[in-house]
GROMACS .gro file of C-alpha atoms in nm:
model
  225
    1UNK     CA    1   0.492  -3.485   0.451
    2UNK     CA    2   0.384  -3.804   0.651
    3UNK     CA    3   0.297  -3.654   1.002
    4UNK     CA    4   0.223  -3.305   0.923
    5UNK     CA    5  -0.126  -3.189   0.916
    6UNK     CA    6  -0.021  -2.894   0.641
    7UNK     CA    7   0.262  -2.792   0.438
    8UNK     CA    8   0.380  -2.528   0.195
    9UNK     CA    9   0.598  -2.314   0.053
   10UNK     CA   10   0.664  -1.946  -0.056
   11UNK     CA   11   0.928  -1.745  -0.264
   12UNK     CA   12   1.241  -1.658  -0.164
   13UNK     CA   13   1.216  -1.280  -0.137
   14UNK     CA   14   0.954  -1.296   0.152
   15UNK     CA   15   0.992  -1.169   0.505
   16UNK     CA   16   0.782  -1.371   0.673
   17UNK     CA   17   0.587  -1.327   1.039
   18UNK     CA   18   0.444  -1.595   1.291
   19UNK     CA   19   0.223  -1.797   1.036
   20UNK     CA   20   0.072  -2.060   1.322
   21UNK     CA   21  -0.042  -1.737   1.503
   22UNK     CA   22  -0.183  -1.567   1.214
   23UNK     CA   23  -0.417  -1.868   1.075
   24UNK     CA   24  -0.508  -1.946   1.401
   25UNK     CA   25  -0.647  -1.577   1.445
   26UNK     CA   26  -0.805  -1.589   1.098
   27UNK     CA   27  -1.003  -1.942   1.195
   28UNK     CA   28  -0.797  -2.113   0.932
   29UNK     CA   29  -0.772  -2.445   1.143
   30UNK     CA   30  -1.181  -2.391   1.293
   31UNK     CA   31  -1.322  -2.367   0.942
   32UNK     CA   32  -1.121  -2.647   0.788
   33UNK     CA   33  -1.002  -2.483   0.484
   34UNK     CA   34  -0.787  -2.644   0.238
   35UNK     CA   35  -0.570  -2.386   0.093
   36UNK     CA   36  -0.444  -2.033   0.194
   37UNK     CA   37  -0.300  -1.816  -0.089
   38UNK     CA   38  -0.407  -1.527  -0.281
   39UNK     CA   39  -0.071  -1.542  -0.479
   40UNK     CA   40   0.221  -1.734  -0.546
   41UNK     CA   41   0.446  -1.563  -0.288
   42UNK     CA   42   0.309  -1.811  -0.007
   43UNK     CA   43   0.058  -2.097  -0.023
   44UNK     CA   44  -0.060  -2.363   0.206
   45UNK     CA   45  -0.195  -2.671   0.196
   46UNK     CA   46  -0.404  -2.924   0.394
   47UNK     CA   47  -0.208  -3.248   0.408
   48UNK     CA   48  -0.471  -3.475   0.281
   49UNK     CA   49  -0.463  -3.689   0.015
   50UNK     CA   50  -0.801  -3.517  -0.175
   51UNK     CA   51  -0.576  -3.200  -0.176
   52UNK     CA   52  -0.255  -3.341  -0.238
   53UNK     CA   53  -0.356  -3.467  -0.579
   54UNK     CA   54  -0.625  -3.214  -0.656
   55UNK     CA   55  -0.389  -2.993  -0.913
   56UNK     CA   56  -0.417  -3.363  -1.106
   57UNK     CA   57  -0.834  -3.265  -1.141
   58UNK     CA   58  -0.738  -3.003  -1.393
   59UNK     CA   59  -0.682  -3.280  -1.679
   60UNK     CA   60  -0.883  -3.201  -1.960
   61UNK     CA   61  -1.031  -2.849  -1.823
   62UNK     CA   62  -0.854  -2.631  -2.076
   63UNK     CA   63  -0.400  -2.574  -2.181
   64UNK     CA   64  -0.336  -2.432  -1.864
   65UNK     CA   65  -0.472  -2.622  -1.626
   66UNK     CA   66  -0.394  -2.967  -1.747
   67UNK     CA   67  -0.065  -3.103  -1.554
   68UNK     CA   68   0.065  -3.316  -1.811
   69UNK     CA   69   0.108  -3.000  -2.007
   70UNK     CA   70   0.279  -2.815  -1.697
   71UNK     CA   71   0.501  -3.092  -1.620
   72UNK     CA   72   0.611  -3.113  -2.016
   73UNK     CA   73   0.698  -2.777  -2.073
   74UNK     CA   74   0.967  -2.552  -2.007
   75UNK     CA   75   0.713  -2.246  -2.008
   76UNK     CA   76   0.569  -2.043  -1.713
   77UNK     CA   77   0.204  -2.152  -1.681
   78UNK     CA   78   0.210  -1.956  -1.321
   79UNK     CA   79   0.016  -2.298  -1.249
   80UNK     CA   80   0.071  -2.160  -0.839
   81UNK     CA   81  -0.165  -1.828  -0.890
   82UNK     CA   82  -0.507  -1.720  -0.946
   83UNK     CA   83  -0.527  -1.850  -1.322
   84UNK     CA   84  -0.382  -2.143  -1.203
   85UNK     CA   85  -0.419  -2.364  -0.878
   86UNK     CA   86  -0.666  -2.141  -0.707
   87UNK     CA   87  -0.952  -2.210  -0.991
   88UNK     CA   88  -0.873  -2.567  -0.944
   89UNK     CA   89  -0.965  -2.611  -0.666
   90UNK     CA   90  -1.304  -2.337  -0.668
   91UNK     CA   91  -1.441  -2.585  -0.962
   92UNK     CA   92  -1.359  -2.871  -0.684
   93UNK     CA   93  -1.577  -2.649  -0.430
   94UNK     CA   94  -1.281  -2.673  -0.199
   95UNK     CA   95  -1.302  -2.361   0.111
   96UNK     CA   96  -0.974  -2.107   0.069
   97UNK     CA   97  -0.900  -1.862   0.292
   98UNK     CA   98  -0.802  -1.611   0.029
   99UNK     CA   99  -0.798  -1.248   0.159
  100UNK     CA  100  -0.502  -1.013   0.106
  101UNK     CA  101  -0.280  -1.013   0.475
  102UNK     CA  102   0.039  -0.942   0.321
  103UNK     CA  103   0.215  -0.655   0.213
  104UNK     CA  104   0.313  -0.614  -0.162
  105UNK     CA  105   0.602  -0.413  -0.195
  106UNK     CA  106   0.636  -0.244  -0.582
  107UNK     CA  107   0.995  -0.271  -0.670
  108UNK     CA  108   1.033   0.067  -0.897
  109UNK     CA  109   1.046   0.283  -0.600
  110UNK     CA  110   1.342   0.331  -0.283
  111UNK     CA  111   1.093   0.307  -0.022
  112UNK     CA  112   0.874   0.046   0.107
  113UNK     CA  113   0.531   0.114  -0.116
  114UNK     CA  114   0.268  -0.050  -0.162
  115UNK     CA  115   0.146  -0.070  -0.566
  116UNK     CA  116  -0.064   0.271  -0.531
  117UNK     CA  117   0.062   0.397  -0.279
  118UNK     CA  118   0.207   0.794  -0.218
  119UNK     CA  119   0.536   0.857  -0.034
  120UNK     CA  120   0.459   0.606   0.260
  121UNK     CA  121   0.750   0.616   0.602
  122UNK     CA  122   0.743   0.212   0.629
  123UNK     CA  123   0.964   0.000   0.772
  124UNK     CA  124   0.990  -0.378   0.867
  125UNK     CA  125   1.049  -0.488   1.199
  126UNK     CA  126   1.091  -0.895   1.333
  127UNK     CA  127   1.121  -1.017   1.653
  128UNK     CA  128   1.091  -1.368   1.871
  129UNK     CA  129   0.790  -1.205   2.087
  130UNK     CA  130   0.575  -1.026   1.808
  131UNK     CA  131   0.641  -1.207   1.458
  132UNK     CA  132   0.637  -0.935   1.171
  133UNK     CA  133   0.535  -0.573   1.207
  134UNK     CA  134   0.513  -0.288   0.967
  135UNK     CA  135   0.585   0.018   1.124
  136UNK     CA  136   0.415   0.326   0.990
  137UNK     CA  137   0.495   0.711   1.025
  138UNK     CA  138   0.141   0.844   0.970
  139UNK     CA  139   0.049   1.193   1.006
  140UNK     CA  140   0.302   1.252   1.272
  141UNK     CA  141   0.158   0.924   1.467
  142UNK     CA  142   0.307   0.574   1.494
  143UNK     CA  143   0.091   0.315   1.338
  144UNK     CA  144   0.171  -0.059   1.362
  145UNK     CA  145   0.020  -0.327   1.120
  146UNK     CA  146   0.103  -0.715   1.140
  147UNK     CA  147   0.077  -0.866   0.777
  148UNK     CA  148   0.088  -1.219   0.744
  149UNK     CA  149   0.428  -1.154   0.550
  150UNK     CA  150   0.618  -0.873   0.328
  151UNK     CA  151   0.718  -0.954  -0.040
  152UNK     CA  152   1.014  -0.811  -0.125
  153UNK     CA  153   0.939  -0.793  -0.514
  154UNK     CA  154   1.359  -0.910  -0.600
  155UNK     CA  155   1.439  -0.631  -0.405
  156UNK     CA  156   1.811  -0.676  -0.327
  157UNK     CA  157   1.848  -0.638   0.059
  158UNK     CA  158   2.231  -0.609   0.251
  159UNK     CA  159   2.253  -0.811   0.512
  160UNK     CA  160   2.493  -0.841   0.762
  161UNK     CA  161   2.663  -1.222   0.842
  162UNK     CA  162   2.423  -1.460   0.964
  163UNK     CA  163   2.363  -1.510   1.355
  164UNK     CA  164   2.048  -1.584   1.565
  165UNK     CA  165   1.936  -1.273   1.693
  166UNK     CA  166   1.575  -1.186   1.876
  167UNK     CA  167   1.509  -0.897   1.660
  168UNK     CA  168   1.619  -0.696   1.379
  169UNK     CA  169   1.454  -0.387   1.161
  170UNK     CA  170   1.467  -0.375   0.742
  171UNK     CA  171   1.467  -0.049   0.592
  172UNK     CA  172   1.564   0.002   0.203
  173UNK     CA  173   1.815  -0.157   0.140
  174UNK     CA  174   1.938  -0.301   0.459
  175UNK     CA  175   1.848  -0.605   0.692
  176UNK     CA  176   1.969  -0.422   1.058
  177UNK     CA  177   2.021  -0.650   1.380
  178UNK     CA  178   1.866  -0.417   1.645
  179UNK     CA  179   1.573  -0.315   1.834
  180UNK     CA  180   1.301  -0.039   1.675
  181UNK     CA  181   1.410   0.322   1.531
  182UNK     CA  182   1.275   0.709   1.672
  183UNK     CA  183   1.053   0.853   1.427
  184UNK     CA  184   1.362   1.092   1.342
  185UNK     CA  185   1.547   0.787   1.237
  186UNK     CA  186   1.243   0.666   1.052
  187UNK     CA  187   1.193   0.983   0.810
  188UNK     CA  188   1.570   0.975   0.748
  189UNK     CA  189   1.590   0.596   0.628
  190UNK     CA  190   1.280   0.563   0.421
  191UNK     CA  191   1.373   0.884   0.240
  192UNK     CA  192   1.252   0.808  -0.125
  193UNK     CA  193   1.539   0.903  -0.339
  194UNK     CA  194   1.640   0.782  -0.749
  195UNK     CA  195   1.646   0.367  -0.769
  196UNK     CA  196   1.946   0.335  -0.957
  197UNK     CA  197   1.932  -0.078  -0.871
  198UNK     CA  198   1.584  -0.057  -1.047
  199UNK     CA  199   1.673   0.169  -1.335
  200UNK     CA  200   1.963  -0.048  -1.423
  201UNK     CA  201   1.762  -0.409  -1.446
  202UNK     CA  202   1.462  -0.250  -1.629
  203UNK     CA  203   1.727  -0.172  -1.887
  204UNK     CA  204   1.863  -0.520  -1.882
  205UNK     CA  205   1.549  -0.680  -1.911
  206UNK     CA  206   1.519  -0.440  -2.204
  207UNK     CA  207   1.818  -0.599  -2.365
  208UNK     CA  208   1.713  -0.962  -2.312
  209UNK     CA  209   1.572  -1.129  -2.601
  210UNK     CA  210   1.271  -1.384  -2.553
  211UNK     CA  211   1.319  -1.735  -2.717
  212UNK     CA  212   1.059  -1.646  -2.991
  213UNK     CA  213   1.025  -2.010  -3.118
  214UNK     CA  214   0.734  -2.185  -3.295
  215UNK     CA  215   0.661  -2.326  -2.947
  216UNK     CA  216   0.706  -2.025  -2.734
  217UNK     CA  217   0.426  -1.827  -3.002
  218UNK     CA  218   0.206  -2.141  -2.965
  219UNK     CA  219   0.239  -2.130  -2.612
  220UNK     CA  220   0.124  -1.764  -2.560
  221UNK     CA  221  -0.143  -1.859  -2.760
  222UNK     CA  222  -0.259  -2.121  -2.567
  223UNK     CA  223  -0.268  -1.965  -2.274
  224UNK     CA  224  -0.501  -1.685  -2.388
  225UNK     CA  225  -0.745  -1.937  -2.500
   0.00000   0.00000   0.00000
């Protein structure tokens, strides 16, 4: 990290838009805060040595928050969430920008949703110029938002073979190399229809039997105290 004033990382199933840009707007580099990230999906950090070894700070405070138990165990703490990191550093009085900018997309529905949301016409577009954009069929009316990113939830996306392109469009399923769609184009590709992809690892999952070991119930346990 030697060099950089912040670093970071996020999940795997993100689509993510121009993050320098965004922060900047949002006075992220002005107000000198230490941390973005509301969830695990995306988090940043100051590179400062204070921050750097603040997760250590949690020693002591209660199961979940102590490292040494983190680093020891083959468990999920979600050490990288609300319960974890982010009350870390609040007890260390540390400024986080922590408002939600990003699009949650809820994996048990075809379409691009929102948890709570009703029978949106959403779809994703990227390019060099603007970053990320999520492109709304509202009422008739075009409406254009630009989240900080779009999490994808373990959606499984096609995507065509890789090449640097300017711009391309997702719609459910299906990364498209291209420039944006007509609103006729819209309404026909974010069509809600039956999730078959979903149905079929809910039932999985279903299938799949926890490691219910004396350590895994003590664990639980724990983590409720």
């Amino acid at each position: 990290l030697k060099g950089y004033d912040y670093w970071g990382f996020c999940d795997t199933d993100v689509l993510l838009g121009d993050i320098y840009q965004f922060l900047e707007e949002h006075s992220f580099f002005e107000n000198d805060y230490s941390r973005y990230g509301l969830l695990g999906h995306l988090q940043i950090f100051k590179n400062s040595q204070e921050v750097n070894h603040i997760f250590m700070s949690g020693q002591g405070l209660n199961y979940r928050l102590d490292f040494h138990n983190i680093f020891t165990s083959e468990q999920n703490f979600i050490f990288d969430e609300a319960d974890g990191i982010q009350k870390i550093f609040e007890k260390n009085n540390f400024k986080q920008l922590q408002d939600k900018f990003f699009d949650d997309i809820d994996i048990s529905h075809f379409s691009f949703r929102e948890y709570g949301e009703n029978e949106p016409k959403r779809y994703y577009f990227w390019s060099e110029e603007n970053g990320l954009e999520s492109i709304n069929l509202i009422d008739g009316n075009i409406k254009v938002n630009r989240p900080l990113y779009a999490h994808f939830q373990k959606r499984v996306i096609k995507c065509p073979e890789f090449r640097l392109v300017d711009s391309f469009y997702v719609i459910p399923n299906q990364l498209v190399i291209g420039e944006k769609i007509s609103k006729e184009e819209l309404l026909e590709v974010t069509r809600n229809k039956f999730y078959w992809a979903y149905v079929k690892s809910t039932i999985l999952k279903k299938f799949k039997k926890e490691k219910w070991t004396l350590e895994f119930i003590r664990h639980k346990l724990r983590m409720k105290s």
